[in-house]
Short mmCIF file of C-alpha atoms in Angstrom, two decimals:
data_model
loop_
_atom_site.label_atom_id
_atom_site.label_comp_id
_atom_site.label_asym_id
_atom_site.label_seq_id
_atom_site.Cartn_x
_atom_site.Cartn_y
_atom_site.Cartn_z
CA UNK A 1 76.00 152.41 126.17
CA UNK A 2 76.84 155.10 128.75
CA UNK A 3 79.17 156.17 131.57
CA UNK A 4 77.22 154.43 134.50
CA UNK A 5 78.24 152.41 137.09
CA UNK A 6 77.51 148.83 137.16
CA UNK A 7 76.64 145.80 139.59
CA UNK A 8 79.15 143.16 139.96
CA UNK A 9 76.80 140.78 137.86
CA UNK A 10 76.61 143.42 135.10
CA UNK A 11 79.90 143.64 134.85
CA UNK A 12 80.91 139.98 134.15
CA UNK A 13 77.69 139.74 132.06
CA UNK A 14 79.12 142.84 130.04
CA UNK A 15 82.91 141.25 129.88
CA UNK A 16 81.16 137.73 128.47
CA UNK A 17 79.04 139.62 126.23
CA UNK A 18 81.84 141.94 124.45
CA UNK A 19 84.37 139.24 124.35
CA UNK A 20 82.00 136.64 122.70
CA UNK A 21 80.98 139.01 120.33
CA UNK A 22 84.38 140.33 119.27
CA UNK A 23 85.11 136.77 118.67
CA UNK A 24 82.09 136.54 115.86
CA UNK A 25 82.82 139.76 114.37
CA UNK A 26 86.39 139.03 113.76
CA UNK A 27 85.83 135.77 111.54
CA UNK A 28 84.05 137.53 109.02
CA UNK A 29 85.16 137.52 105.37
CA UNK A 30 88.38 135.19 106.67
CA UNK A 31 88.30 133.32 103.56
CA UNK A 32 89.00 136.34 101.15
CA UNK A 33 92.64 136.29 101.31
CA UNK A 34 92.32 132.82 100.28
CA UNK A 35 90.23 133.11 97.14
CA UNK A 36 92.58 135.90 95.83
CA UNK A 37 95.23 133.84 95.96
CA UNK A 38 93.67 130.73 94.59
CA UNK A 39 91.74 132.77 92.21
CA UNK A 40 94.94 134.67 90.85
CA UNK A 41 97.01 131.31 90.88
CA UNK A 42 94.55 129.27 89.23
CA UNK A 43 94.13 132.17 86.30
CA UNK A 44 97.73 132.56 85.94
CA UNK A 45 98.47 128.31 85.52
CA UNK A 46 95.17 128.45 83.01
CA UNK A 47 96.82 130.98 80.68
CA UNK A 48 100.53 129.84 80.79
CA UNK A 49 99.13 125.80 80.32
CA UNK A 50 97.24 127.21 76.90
CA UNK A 51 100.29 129.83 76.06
CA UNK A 52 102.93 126.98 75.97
CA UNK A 53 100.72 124.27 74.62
CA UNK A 54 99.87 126.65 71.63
CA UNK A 55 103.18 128.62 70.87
CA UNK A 56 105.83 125.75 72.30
CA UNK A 57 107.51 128.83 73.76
CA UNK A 58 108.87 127.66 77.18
CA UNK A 59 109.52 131.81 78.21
CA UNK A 60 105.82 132.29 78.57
CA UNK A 61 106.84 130.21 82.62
CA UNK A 62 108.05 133.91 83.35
CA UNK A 63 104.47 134.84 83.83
CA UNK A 64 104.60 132.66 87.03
CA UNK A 65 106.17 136.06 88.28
CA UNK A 66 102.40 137.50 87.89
CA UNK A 67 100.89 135.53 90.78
CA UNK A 68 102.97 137.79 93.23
CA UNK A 69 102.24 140.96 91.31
CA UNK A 70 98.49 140.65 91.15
CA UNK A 71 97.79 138.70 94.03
CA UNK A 72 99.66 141.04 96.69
CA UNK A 73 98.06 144.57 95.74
CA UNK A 74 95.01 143.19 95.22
CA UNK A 75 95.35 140.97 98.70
CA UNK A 76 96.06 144.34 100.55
CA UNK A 77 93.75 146.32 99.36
CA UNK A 78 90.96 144.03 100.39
CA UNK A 79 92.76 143.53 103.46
CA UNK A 80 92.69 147.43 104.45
CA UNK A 81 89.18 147.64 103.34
CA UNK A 82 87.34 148.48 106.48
CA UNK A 83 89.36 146.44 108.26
CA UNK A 84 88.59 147.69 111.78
CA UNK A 85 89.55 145.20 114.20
CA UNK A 86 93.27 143.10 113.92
CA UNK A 87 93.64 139.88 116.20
CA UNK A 88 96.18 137.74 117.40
CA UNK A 89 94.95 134.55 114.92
CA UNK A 90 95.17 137.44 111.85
CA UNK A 91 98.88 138.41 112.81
CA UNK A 92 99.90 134.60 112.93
CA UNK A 93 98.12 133.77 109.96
CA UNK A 94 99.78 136.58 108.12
CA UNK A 95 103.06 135.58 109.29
CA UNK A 96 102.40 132.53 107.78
CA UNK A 97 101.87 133.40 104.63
CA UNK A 98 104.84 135.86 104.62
CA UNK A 99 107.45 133.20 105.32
CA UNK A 100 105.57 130.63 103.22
CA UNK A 101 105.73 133.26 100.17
CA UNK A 102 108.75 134.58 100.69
CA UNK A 103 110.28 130.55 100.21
CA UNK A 104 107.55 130.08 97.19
CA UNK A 105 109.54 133.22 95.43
CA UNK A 106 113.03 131.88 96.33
CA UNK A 107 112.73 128.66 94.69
CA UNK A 108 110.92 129.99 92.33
CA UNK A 109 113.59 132.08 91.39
CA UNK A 110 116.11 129.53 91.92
CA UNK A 111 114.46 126.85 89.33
CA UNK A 112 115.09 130.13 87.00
CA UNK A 113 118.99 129.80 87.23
CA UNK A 114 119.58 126.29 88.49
CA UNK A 115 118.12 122.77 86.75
CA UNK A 116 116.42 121.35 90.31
CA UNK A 117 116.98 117.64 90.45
CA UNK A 118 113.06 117.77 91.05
CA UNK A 119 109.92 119.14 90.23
CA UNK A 120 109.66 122.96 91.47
CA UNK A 121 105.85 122.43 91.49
CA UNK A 122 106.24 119.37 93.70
CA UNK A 123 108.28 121.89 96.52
CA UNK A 124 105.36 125.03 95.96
CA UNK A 125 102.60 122.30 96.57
CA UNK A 126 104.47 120.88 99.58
CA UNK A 127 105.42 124.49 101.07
CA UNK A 128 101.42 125.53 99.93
CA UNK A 129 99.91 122.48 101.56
CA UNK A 130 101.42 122.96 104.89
CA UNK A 131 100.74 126.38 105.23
CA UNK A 132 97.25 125.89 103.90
CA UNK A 133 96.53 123.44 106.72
CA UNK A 134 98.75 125.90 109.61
CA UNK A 135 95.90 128.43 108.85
CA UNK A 136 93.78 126.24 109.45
CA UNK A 137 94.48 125.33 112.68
CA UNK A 138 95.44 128.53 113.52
CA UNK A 139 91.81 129.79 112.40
CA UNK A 140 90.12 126.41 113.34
CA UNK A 141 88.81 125.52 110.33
CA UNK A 142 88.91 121.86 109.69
CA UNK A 143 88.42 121.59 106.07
CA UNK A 144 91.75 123.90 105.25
CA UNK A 145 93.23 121.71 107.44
CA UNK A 146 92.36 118.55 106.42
CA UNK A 147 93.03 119.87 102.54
CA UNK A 148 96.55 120.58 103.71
CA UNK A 149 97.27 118.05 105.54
CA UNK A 150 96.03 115.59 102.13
CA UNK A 151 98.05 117.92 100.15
CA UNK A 152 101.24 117.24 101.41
CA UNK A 153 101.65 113.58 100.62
CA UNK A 154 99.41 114.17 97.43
CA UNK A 155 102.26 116.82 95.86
CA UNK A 156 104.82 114.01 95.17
CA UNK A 157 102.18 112.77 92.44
CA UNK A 158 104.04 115.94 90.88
CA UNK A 159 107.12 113.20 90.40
CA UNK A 160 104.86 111.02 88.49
CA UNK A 161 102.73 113.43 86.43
CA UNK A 162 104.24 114.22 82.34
CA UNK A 163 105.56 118.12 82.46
CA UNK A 164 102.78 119.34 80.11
CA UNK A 165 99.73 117.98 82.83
CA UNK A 166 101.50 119.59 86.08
CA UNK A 167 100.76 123.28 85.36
CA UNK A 168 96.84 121.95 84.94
CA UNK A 169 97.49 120.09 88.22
CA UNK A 170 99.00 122.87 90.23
CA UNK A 171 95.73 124.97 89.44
CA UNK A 172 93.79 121.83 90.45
CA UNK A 173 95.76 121.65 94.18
CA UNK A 174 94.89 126.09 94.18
CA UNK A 175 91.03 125.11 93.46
CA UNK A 176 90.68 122.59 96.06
CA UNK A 177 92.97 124.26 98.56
CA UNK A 178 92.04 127.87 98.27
CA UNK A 179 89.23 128.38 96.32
CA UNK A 180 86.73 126.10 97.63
CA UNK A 181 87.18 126.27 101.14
CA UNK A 182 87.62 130.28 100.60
CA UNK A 183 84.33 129.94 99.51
CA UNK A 184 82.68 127.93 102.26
CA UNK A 185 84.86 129.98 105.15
CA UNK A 186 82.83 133.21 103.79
CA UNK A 187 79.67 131.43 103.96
CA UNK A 188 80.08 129.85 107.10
CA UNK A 189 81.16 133.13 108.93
CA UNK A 190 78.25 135.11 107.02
CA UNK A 191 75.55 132.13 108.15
CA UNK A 192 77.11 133.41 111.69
CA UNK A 193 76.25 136.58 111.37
CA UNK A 194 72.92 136.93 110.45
CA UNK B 1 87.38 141.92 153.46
CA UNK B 2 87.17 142.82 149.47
CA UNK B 3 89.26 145.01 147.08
CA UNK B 4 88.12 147.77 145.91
CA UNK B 5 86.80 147.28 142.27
CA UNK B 6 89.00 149.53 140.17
CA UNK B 7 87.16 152.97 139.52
CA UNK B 8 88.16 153.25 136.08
CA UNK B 9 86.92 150.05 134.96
CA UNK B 10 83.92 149.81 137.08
CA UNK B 11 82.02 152.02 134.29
CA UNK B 12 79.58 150.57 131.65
CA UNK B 13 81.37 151.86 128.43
CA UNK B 14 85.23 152.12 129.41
CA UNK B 15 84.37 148.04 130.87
CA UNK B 16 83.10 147.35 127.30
CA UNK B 17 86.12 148.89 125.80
CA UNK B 18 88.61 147.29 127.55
CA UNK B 19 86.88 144.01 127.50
CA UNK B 20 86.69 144.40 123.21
CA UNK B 21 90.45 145.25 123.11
CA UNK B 22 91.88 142.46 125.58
CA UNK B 23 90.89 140.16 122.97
CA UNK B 24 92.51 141.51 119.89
CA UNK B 25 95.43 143.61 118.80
CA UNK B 26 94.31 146.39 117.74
CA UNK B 27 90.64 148.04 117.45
CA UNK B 28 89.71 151.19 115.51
CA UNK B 29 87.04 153.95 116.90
CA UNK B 30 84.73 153.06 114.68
CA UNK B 31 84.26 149.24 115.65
CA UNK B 32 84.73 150.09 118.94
CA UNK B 33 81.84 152.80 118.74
CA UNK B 34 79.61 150.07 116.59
CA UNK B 35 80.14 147.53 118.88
CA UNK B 36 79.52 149.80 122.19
CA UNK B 37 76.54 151.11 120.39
CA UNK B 38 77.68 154.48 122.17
CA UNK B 39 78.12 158.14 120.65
CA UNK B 40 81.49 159.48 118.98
CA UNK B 41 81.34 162.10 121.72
CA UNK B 42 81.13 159.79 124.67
CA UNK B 43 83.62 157.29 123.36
CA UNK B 44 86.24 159.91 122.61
CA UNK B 45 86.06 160.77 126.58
CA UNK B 46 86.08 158.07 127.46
CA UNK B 47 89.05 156.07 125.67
CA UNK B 48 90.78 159.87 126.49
CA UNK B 49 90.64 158.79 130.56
CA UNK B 50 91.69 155.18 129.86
CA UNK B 51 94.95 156.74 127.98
CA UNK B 52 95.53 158.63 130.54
CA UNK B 53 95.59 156.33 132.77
CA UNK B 54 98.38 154.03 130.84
CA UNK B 55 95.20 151.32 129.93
CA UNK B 56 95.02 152.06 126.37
CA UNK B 57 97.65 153.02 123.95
CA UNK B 58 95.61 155.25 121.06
CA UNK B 59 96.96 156.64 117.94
CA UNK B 60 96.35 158.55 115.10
CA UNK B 61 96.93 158.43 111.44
CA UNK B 62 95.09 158.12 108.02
CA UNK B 63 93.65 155.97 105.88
CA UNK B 64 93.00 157.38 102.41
CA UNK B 65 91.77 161.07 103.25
CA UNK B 66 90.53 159.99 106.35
CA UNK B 67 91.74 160.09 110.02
CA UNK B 68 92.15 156.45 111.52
CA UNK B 69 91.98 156.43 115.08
CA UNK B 70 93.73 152.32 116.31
CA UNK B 71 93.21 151.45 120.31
CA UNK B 72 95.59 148.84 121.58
CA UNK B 73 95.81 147.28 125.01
CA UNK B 74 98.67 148.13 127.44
CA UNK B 75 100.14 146.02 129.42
CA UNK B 76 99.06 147.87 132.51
CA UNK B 77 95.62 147.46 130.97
CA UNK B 78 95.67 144.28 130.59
CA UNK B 79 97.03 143.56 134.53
CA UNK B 80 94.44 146.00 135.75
CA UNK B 81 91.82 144.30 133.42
CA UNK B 82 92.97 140.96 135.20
CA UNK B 83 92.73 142.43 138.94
CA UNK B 84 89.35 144.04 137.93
CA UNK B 85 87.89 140.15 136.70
CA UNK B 86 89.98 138.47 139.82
CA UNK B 87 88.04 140.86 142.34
CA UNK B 88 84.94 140.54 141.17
CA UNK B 89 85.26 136.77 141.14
CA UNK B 90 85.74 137.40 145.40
CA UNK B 91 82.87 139.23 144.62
CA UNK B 92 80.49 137.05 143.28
CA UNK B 93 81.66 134.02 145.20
CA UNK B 94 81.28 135.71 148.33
#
């Protein structure tokens, strides 16, 4: 592309073209911040289900703590990654996830101190479910919606579920929220660019 | 009797740039250059005279050992961008 003056047909055909193509590039690789985070929570519920079912030692829940501390470098570095274009959808979808997290760790830390008169899991799920299905929207991608939008009735089965089957269940909810539509989002938006 | 189509826009690759960049937030020289499919050289000039001119905001800083050059939209951009597409809708529909 060079310097040169254009036609007032070139011109539009040039703003149409640019635009529609900034639109595809951007998509690409949407899904990964997903799959870290339902990769990283999904690992981290594994090992604590089979570290309290084998030792009986309730202090092994402090390794919830690692979700945060694995899943955030790891989510930034892959973020920064020749990153090389920033939208408006990728600022709101951050946002998002900041607030969202930010409540996750504040309960989180409250059902440290205080006895909740209700499953913490249930509240994560809820809080999880609705974000999952704001990004969604925000990124128009129907199955994360539809996913959260299922998941936020579906977390009060955390009410009715024994204590030893909810950490299992809580990396069920991260597999079909996050991982699996992580998945397809990257292969849809690579499909789209090829 | 038609506007005059704004010089600065009314040029293949500084069109291109500004149409990129009214779309996002923020663009780095290297997707813009990919996308442009223009040289470093030209491109530099280029986003240099749409600075000046209050259309782009452009700044420097690093990433890793490397320089990181980000281009953002101004809001006089993004009026003149919207005058630019107005007039050459009289245009067209003359």
């Amino acid at each position: 592309m060079e310097d040169k003056a254009l036609s007032q047909k070139e011109s539009l055909d040039l703003i149409t073209s640019m635009i529609q193509n900034t639109r595809e590039n951007v998509t690409r690789h949407s899904g990964k911040p997903f799959l870290v985070w339902g990769y990283t929570t999904v690992a981290v519920s594994i090992l604590i289900t089979c570290l309290v079912y084998f030792t009986a030692n309730p202090y092994w829940n402090f390794l919830w703590f690692l979700i945060p501390a694995a899943g955030a470098p790891v989510n930034r570095m892959l973020r920064n990654k020749n990153k090389m274009v920033t939208t408006y959808v990728d600022r709101v979808v951050q946002q998002i996830w900041w607030v969202m997290g930010s409540g996750v760790v504040f309960i989180s830390l409250v059902a440290f101190f205080i006895r909740l008169p209700f499953p913490v899991l249930f509240l994560i799920i809820l809080l999880i479910s609705m974000s999952v299905a704001l990004t969604g929207l925000a990124i128009r991608f129907r199955l994360s919606v539809v996913m959260g939008l299922i998941g936020i009735p579906a977390s009060l089965l955390f009410f009715y579920v024994p204590q030893p089957y909810q950490t299992p269940m809580f990396a069920l909810f991260f597999a079909l929220q996050m991982v699996i539509p992580g998945h397809i989002l990257n292969r849809v938006t690579r499909q789209r660019h090829v | 009797m038609f506007k005059e189509l704004d010089p600065l826009l009314h040029s293949q690759l500084r069109l291109a740039v500004v149409s990129i960049l009214i779309g996002v937030e923020s663009a780095d020289f290297v997707y813009l250059r990919e996308q442009t499919e223009s040289t470093a050289g030209n491109l530099s000039i280029q986003l240099d005279k749409l600075s000046a001119a209050g259309y782009i905001s452009v700044e420097k800083s690093f990433a890793g050992k490397r320089t990181r050059t980000t281009c953002r939209i101004t809001s006089t951009g993004k009026a003149a961008f919207e005058q630019y597409v107005q007039t050459l809708k009289e245009y067209i529909g003359k």
